[in-house]
mmCIF file with all atom_site columns, C-alpha atoms in Angstrom:
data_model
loop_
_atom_site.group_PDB
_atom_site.id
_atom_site.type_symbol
_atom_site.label_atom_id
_atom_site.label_alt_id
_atom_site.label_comp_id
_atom_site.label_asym_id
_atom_site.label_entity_id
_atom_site.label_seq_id
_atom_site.pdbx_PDB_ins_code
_atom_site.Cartn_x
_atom_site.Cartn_y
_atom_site.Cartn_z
_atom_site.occupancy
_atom_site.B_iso_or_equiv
_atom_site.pdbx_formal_charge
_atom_site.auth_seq_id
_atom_site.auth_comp_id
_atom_site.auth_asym_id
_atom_site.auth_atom_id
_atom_site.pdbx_PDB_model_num
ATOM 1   C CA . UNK A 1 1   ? 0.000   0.000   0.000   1.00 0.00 ? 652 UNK A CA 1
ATOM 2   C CA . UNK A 1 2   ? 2.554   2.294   0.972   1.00 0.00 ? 653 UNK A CA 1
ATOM 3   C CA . UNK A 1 3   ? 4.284   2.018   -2.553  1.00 0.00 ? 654 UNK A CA 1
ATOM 4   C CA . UNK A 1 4   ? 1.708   2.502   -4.649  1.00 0.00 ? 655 UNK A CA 1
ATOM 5   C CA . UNK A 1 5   ? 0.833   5.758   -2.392  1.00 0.00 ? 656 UNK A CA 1
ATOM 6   C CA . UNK A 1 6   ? 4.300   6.954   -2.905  1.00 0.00 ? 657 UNK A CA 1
ATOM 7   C CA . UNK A 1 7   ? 4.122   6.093   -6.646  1.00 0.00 ? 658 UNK A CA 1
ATOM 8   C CA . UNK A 1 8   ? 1.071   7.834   -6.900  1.00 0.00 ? 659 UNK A CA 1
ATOM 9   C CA . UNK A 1 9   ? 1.849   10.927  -5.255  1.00 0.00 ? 660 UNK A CA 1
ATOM 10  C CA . UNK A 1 10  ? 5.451   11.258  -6.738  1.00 0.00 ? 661 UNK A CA 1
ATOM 11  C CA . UNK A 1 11  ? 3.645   10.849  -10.140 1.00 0.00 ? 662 UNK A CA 1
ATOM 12  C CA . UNK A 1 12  ? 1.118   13.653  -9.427  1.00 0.00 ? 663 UNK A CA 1
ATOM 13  C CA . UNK A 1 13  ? 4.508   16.166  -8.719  1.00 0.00 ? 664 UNK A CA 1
ATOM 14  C CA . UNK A 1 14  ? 5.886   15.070  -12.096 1.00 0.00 ? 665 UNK A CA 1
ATOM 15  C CA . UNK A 1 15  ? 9.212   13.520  -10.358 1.00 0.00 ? 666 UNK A CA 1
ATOM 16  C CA . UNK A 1 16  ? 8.708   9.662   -10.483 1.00 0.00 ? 667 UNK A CA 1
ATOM 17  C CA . UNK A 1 17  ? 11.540  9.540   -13.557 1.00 0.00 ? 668 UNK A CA 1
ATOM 18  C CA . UNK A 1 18  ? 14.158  9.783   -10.275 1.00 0.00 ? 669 UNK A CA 1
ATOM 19  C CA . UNK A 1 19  ? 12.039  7.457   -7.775  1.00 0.00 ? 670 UNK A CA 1
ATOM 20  C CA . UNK A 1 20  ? 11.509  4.338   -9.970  1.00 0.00 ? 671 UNK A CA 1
ATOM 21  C CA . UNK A 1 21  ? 15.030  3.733   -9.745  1.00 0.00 ? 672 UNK A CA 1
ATOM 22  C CA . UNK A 1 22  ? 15.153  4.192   -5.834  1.00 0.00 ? 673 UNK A CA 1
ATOM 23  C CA . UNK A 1 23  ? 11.804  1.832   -5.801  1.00 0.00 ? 674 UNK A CA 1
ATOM 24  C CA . UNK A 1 24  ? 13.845  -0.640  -8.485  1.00 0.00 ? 675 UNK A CA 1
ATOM 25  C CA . UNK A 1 25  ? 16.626  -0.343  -5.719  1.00 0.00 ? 676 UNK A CA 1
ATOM 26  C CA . UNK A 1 26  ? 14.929  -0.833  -2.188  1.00 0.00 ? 677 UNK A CA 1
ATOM 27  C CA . UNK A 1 27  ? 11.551  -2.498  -2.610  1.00 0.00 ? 678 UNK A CA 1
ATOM 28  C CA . UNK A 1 28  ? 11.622  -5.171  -5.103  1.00 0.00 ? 679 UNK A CA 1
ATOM 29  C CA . UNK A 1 29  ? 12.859  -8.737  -3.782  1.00 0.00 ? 680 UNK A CA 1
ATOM 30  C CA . UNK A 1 30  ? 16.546  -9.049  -3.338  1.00 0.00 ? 681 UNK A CA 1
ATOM 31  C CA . UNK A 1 31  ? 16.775  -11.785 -6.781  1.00 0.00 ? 682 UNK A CA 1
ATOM 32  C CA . UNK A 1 32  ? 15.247  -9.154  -8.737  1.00 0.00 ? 683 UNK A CA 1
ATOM 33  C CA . UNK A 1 33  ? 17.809  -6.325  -8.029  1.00 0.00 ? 684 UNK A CA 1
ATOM 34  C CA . UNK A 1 34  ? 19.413  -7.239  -11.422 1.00 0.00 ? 685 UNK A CA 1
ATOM 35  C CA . UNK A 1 35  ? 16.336  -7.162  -13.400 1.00 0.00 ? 686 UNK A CA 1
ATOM 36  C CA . UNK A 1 36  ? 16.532  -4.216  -15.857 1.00 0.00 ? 687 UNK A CA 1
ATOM 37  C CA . UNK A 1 37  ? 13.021  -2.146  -15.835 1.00 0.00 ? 688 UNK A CA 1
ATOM 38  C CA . UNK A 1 38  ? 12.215  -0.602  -19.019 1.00 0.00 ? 689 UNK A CA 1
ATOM 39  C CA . UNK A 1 39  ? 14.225  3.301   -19.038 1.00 0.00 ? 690 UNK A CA 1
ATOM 40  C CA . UNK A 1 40  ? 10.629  4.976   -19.738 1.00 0.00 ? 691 UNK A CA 1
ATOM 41  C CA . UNK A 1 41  ? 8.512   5.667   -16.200 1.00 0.00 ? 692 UNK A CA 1
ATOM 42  C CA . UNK A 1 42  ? 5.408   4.387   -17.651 1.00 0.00 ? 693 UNK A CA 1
ATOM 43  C CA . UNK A 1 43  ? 6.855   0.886   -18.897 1.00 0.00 ? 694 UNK A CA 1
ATOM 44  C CA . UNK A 1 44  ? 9.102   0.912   -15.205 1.00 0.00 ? 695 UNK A CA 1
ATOM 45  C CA . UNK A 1 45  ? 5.634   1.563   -13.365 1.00 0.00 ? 696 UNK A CA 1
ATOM 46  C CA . UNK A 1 46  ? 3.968   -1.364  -15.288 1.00 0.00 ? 697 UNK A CA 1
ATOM 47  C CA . UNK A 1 47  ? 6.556   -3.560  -14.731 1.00 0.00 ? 698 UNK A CA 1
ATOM 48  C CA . UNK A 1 48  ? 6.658   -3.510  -11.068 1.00 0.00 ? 699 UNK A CA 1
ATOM 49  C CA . UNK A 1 49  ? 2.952   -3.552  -10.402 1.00 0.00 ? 700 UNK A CA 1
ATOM 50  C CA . UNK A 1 50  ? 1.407   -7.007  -10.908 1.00 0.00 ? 701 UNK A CA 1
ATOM 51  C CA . UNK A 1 51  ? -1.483  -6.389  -13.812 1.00 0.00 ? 702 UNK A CA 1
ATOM 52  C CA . UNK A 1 52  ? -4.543  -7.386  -11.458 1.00 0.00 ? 703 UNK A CA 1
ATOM 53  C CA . UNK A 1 53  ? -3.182  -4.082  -9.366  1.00 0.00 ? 704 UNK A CA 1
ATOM 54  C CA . UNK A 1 54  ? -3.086  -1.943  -12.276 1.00 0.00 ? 705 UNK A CA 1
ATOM 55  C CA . UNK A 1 55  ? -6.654  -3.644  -13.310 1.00 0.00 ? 706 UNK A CA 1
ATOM 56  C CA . UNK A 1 56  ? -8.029  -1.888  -9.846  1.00 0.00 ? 707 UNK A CA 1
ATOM 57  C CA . UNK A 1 57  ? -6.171  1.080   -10.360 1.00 0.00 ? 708 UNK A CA 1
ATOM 58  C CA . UNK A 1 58  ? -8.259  1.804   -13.957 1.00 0.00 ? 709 UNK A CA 1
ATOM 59  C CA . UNK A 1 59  ? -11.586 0.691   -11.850 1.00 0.00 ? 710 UNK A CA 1
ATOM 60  C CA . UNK A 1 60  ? -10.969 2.664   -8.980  1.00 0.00 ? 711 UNK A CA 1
ATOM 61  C CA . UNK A 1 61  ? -10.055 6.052   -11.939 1.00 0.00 ? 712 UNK A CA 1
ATOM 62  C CA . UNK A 1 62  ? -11.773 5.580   -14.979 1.00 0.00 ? 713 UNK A CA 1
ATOM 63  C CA . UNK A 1 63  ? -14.875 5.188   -16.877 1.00 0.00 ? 714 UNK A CA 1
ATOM 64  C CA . UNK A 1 64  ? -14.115 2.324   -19.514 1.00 0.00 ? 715 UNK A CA 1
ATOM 65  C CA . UNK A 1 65  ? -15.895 2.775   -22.904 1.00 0.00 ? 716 UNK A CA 1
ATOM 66  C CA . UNK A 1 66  ? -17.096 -0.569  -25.276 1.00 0.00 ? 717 UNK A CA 1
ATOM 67  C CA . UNK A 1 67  ? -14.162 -1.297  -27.858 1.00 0.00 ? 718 UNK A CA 1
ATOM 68  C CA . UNK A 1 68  ? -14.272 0.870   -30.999 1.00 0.00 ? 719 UNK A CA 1
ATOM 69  C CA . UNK A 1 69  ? -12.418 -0.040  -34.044 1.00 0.00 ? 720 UNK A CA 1
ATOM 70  C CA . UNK A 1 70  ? -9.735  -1.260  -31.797 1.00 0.00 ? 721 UNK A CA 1
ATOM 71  C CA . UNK A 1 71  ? -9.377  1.026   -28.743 1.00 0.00 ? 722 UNK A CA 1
ATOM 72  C CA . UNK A 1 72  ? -11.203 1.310   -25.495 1.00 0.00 ? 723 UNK A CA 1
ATOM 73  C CA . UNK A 1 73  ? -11.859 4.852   -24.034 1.00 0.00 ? 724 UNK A CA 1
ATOM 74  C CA . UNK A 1 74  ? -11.142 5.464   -20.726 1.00 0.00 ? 725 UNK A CA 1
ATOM 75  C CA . UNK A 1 75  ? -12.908 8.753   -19.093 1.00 0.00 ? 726 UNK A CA 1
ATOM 76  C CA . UNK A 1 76  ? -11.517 9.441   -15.285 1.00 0.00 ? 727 UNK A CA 1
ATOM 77  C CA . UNK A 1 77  ? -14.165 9.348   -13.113 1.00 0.00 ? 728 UNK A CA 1
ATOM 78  C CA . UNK A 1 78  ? -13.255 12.330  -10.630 1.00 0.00 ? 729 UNK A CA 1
ATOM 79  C CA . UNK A 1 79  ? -11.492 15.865  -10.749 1.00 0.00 ? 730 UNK A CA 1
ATOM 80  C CA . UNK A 1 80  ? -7.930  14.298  -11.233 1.00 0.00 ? 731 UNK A CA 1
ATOM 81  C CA . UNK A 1 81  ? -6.988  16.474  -14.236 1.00 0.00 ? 732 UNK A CA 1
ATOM 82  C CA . UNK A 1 82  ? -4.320  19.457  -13.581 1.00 0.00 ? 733 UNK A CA 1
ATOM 83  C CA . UNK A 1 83  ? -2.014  19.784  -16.838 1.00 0.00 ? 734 UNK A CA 1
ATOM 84  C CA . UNK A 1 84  ? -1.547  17.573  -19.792 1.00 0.00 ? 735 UNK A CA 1
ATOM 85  C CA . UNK A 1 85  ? 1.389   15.943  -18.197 1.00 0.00 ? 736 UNK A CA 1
ATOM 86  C CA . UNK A 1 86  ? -0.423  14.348  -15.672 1.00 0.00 ? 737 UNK A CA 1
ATOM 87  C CA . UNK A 1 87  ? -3.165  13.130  -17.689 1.00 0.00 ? 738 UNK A CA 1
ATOM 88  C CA . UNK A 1 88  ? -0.722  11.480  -20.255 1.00 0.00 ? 739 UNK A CA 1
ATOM 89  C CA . UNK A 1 89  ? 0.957   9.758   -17.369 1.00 0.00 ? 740 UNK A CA 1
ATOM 90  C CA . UNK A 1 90  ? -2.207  8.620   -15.915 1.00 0.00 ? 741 UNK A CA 1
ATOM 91  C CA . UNK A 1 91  ? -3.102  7.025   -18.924 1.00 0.00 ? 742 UNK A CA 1
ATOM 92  C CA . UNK A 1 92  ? 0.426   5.191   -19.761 1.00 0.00 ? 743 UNK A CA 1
ATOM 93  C CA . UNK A 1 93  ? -0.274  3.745   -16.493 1.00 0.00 ? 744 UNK A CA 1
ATOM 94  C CA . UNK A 1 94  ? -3.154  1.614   -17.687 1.00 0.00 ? 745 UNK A CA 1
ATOM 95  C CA . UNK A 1 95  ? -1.419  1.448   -21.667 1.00 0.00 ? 746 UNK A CA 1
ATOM 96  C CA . UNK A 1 96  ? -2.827  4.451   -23.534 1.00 0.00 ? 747 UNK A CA 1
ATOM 97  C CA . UNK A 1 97  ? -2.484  7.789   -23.866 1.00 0.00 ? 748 UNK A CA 1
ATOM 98  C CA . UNK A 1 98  ? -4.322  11.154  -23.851 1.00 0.00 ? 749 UNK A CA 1
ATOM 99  C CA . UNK A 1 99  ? -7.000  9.872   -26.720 1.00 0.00 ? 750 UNK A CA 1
ATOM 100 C CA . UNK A 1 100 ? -5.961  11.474  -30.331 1.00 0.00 ? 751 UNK A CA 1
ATOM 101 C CA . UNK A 1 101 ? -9.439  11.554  -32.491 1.00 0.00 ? 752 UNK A CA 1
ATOM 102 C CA . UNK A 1 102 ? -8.781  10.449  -36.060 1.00 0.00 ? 753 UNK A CA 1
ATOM 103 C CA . UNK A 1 103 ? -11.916 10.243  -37.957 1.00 0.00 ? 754 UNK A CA 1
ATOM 104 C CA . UNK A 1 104 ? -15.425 11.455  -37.686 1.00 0.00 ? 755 UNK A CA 1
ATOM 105 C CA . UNK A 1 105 ? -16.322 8.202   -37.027 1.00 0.00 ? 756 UNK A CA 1
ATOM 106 C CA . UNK A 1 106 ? -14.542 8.020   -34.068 1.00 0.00 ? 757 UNK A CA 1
ATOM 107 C CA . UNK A 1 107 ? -15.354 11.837  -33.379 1.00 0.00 ? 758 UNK A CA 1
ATOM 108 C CA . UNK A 1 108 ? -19.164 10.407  -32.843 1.00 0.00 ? 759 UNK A CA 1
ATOM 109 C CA . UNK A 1 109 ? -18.463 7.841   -31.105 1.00 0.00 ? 760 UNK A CA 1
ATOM 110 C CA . UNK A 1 110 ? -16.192 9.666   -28.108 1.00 0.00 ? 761 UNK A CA 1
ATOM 111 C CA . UNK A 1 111 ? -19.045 12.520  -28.281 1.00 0.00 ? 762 UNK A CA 1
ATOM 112 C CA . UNK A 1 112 ? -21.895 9.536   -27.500 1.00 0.00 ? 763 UNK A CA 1
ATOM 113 C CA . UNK A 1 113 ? -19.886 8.122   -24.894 1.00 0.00 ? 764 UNK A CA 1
ATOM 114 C CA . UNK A 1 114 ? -19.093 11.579  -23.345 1.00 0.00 ? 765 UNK A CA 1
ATOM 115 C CA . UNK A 1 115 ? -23.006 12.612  -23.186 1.00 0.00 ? 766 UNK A CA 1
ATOM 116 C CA . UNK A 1 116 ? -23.691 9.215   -21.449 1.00 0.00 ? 767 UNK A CA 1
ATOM 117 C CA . UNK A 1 117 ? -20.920 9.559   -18.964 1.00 0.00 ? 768 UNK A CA 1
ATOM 118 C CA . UNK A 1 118 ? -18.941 12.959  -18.508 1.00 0.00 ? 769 UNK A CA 1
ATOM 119 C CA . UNK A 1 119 ? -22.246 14.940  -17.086 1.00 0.00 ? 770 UNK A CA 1
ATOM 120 C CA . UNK A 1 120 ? -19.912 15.841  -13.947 1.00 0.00 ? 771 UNK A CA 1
ATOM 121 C CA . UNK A 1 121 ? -17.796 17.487  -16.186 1.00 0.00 ? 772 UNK A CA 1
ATOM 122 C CA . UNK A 1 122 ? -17.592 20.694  -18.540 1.00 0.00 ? 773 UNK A CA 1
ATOM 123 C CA . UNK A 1 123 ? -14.684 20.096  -20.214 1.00 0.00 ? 774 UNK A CA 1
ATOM 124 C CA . UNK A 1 124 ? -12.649 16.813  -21.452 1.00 0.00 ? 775 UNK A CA 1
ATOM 125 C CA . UNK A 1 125 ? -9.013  16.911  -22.376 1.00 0.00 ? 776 UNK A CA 1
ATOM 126 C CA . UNK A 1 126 ? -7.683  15.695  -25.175 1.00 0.00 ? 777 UNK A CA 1
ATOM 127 C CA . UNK A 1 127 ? -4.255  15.020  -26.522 1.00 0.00 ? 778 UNK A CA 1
ATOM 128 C CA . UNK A 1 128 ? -3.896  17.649  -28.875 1.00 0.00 ? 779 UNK A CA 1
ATOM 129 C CA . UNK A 1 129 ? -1.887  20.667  -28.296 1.00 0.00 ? 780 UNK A CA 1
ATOM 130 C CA . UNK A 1 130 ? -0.408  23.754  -29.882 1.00 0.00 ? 781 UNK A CA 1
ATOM 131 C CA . UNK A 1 131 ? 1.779   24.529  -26.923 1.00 0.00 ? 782 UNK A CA 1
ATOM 132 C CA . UNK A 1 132 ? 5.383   24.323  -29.403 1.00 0.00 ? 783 UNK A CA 1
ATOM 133 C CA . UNK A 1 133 ? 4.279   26.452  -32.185 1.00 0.00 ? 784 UNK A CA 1
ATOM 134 C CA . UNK A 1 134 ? 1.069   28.345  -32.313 1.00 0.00 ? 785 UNK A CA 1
ATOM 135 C CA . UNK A 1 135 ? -1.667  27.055  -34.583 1.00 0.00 ? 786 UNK A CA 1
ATOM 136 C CA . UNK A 1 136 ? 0.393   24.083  -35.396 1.00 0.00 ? 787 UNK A CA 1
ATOM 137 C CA . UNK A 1 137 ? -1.844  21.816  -34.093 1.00 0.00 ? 788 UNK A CA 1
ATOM 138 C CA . UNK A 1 138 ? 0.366   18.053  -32.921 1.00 0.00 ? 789 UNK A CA 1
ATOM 139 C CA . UNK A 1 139 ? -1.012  15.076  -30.811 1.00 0.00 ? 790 UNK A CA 1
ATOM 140 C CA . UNK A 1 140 ? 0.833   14.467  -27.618 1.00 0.00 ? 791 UNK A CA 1
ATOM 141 C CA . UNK A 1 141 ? 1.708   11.306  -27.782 1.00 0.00 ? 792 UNK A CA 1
ATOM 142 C CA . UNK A 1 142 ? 2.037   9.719   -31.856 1.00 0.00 ? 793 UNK A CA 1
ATOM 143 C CA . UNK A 1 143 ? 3.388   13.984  -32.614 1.00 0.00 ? 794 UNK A CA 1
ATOM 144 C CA . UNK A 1 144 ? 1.420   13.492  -35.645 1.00 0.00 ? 795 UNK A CA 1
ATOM 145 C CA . UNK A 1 145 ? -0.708  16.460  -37.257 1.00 0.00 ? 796 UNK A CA 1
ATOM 146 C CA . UNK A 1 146 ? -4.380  16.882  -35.484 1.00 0.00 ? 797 UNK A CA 1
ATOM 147 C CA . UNK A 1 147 ? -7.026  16.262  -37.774 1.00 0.00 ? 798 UNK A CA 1
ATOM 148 C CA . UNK A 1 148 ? -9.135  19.115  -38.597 1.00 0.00 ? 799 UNK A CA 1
ATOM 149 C CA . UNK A 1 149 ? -12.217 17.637  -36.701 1.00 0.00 ? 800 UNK A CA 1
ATOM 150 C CA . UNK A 1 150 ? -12.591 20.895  -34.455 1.00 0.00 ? 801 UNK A CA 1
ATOM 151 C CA . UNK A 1 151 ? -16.291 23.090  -33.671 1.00 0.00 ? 802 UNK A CA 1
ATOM 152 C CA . UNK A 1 152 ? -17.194 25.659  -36.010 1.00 0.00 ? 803 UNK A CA 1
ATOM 153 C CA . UNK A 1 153 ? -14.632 28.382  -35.532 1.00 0.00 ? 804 UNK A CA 1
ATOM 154 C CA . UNK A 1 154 ? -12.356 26.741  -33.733 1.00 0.00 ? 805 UNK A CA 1
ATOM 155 C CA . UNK A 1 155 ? -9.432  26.689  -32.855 1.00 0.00 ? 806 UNK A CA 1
ATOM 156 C CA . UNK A 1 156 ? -9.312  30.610  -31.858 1.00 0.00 ? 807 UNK A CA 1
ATOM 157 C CA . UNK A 1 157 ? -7.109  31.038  -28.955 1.00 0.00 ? 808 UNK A CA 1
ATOM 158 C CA . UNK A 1 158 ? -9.679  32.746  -27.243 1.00 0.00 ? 809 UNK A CA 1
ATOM 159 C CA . UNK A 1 159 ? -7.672  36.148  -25.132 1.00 0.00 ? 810 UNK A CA 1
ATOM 160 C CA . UNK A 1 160 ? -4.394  34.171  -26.052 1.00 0.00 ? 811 UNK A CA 1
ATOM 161 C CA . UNK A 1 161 ? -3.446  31.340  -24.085 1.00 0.00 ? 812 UNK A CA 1
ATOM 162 C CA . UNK A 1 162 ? -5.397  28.388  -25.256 1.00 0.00 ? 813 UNK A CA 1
ATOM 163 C CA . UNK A 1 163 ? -2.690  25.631  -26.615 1.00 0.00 ? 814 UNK A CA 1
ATOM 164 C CA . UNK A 1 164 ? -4.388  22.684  -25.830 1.00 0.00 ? 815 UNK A CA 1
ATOM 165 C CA . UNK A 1 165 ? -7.794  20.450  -27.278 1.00 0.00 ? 816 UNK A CA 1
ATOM 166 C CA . UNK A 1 166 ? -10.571 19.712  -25.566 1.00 0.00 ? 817 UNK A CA 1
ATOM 167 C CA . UNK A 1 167 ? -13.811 18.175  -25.141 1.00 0.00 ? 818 UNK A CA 1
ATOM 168 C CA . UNK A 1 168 ? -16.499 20.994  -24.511 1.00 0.00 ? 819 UNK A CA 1
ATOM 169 C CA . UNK A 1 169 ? -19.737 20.324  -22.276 1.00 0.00 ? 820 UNK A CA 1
ATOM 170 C CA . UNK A 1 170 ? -20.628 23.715  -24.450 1.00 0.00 ? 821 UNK A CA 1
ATOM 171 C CA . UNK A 1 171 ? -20.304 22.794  -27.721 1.00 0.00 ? 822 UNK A CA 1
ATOM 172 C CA . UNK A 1 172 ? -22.463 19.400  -27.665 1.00 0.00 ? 823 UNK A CA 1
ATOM 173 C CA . UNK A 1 173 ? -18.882 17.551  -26.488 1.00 0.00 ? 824 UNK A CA 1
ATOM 174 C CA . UNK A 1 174 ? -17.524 18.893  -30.316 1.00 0.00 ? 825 UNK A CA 1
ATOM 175 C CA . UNK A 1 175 ? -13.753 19.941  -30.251 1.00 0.00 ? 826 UNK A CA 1
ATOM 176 C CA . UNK A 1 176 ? -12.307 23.157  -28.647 1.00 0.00 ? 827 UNK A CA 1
ATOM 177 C CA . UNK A 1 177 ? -8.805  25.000  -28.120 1.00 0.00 ? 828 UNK A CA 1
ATOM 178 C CA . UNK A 1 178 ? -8.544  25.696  -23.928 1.00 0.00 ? 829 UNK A CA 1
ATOM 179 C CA . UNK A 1 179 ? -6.543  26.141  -21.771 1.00 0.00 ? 830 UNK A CA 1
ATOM 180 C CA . UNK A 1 180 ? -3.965  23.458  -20.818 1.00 0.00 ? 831 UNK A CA 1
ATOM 181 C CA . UNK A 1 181 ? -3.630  23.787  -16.816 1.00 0.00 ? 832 UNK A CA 1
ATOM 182 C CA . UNK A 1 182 ? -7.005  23.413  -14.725 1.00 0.00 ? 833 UNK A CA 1
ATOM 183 C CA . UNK A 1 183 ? -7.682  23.520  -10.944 1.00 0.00 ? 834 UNK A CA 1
ATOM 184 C CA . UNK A 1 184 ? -11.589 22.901  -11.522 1.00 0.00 ? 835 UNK A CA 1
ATOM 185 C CA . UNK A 1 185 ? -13.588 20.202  -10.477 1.00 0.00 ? 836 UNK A CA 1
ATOM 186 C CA . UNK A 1 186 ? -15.575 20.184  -13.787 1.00 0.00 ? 837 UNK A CA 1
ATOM 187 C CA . UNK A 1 187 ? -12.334 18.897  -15.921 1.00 0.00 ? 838 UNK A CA 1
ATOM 188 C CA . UNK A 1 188 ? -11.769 15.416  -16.660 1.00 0.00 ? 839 UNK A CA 1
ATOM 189 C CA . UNK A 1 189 ? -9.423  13.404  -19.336 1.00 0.00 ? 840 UNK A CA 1
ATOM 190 C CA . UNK A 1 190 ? -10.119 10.839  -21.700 1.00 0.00 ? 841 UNK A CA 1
ATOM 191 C CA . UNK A 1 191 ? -7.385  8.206   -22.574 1.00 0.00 ? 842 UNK A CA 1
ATOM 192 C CA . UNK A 1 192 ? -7.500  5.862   -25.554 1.00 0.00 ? 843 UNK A CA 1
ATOM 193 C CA . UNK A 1 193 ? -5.867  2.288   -25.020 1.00 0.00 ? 844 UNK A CA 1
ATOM 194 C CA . UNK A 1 194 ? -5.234  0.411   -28.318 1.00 0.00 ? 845 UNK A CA 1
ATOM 195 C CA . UNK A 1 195 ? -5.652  -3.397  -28.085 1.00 0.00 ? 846 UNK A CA 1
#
């Protein structure tokens, strides 16, 4: 209990990259000290949690979608959302990755799932961002190009500022440029895990 608090918690700071080797160190069994853990936090973090532990961890935090064309969505059930970091992490945890929306298709389906589920929430983030170079518009994760599958008008860096893509409550659950850091409890994250 007491690790997965501290892996937790470190993770919410953004400085578990310097404890998984500490935890790699001290806490696993003395004939696994020579096992090499994957170099990326995510994989490391996988690795030494057993899967039915990381099985609870995605009941206990998210909202699990039916499969569509080969991913499951995975909406987190309370306020946890504070910048895109975190979210990303949250979702490498249980395999995915803030979800990147790719056709309309897919657009619909998120949207359906979204008015079914997300009522708690006003906005949804998503992995897109503009953060590097504004109005070049890159997923998070795959850095490939963001599909122009936005609301009417948008994105329009509304009073400057507004770098990353959302889910908005406003706009029927349709895509919007917002803000990227949040201390609200209406803001949630979707990830997308690919099978």
């Amino acid at each position: 209990m007491f690790l997965n608090s501290l892996l937790l918690l470190i993770l919410i700071h953004g400085h578990y990259c310097f404890v998984v080797k500490d935890i790699e160190d001290h806490f696993l069994p003395e004939n696994e000290f020579k096992r090499k853990i994957s170099d990326t936090p995510t994989h490391a973090l996988r690795e030494i949690f057993p899967k039915t532990s990381l099985e609870l961890f995605k009941k206990a935090y998210f909202i699990e979608s039916i499969k569509f064309s080969g991913s499951t969505y995975l909406l987190s059930k309370d306020s946890l959302f504070f910048y895109p970091s975190f979210g990303q992490a949250m979702c490498g945890l249980v395999g995915g990755y803030l979800v990147e929306v790719n056709t309309i298709q897919e657009l619909e389906f998120i949207k359906h799932f979204l008015f079914e589920k997300a009522s708690r929430f006003g906005i949804v983030m998503a992995g897109g961002t503009d953060e590097d170079h504004e109005g070049l518009w890159i997923n998070r994760y795959s850095q490939t190009k963001v599909d122009s599958l936005w609301n009417a008008g948008q994105p329009d860096d509304f009073k400057g500022g507004q770098n990353c893509q959302v889910f908005y409550k406003p706009y029927n659950w349709n895509l919007d440029d917002n803000s990227c850091v949040f201390n609200s409890r209406e803001v949630g994250f979707l990830c997308e895990v690919k099978d």
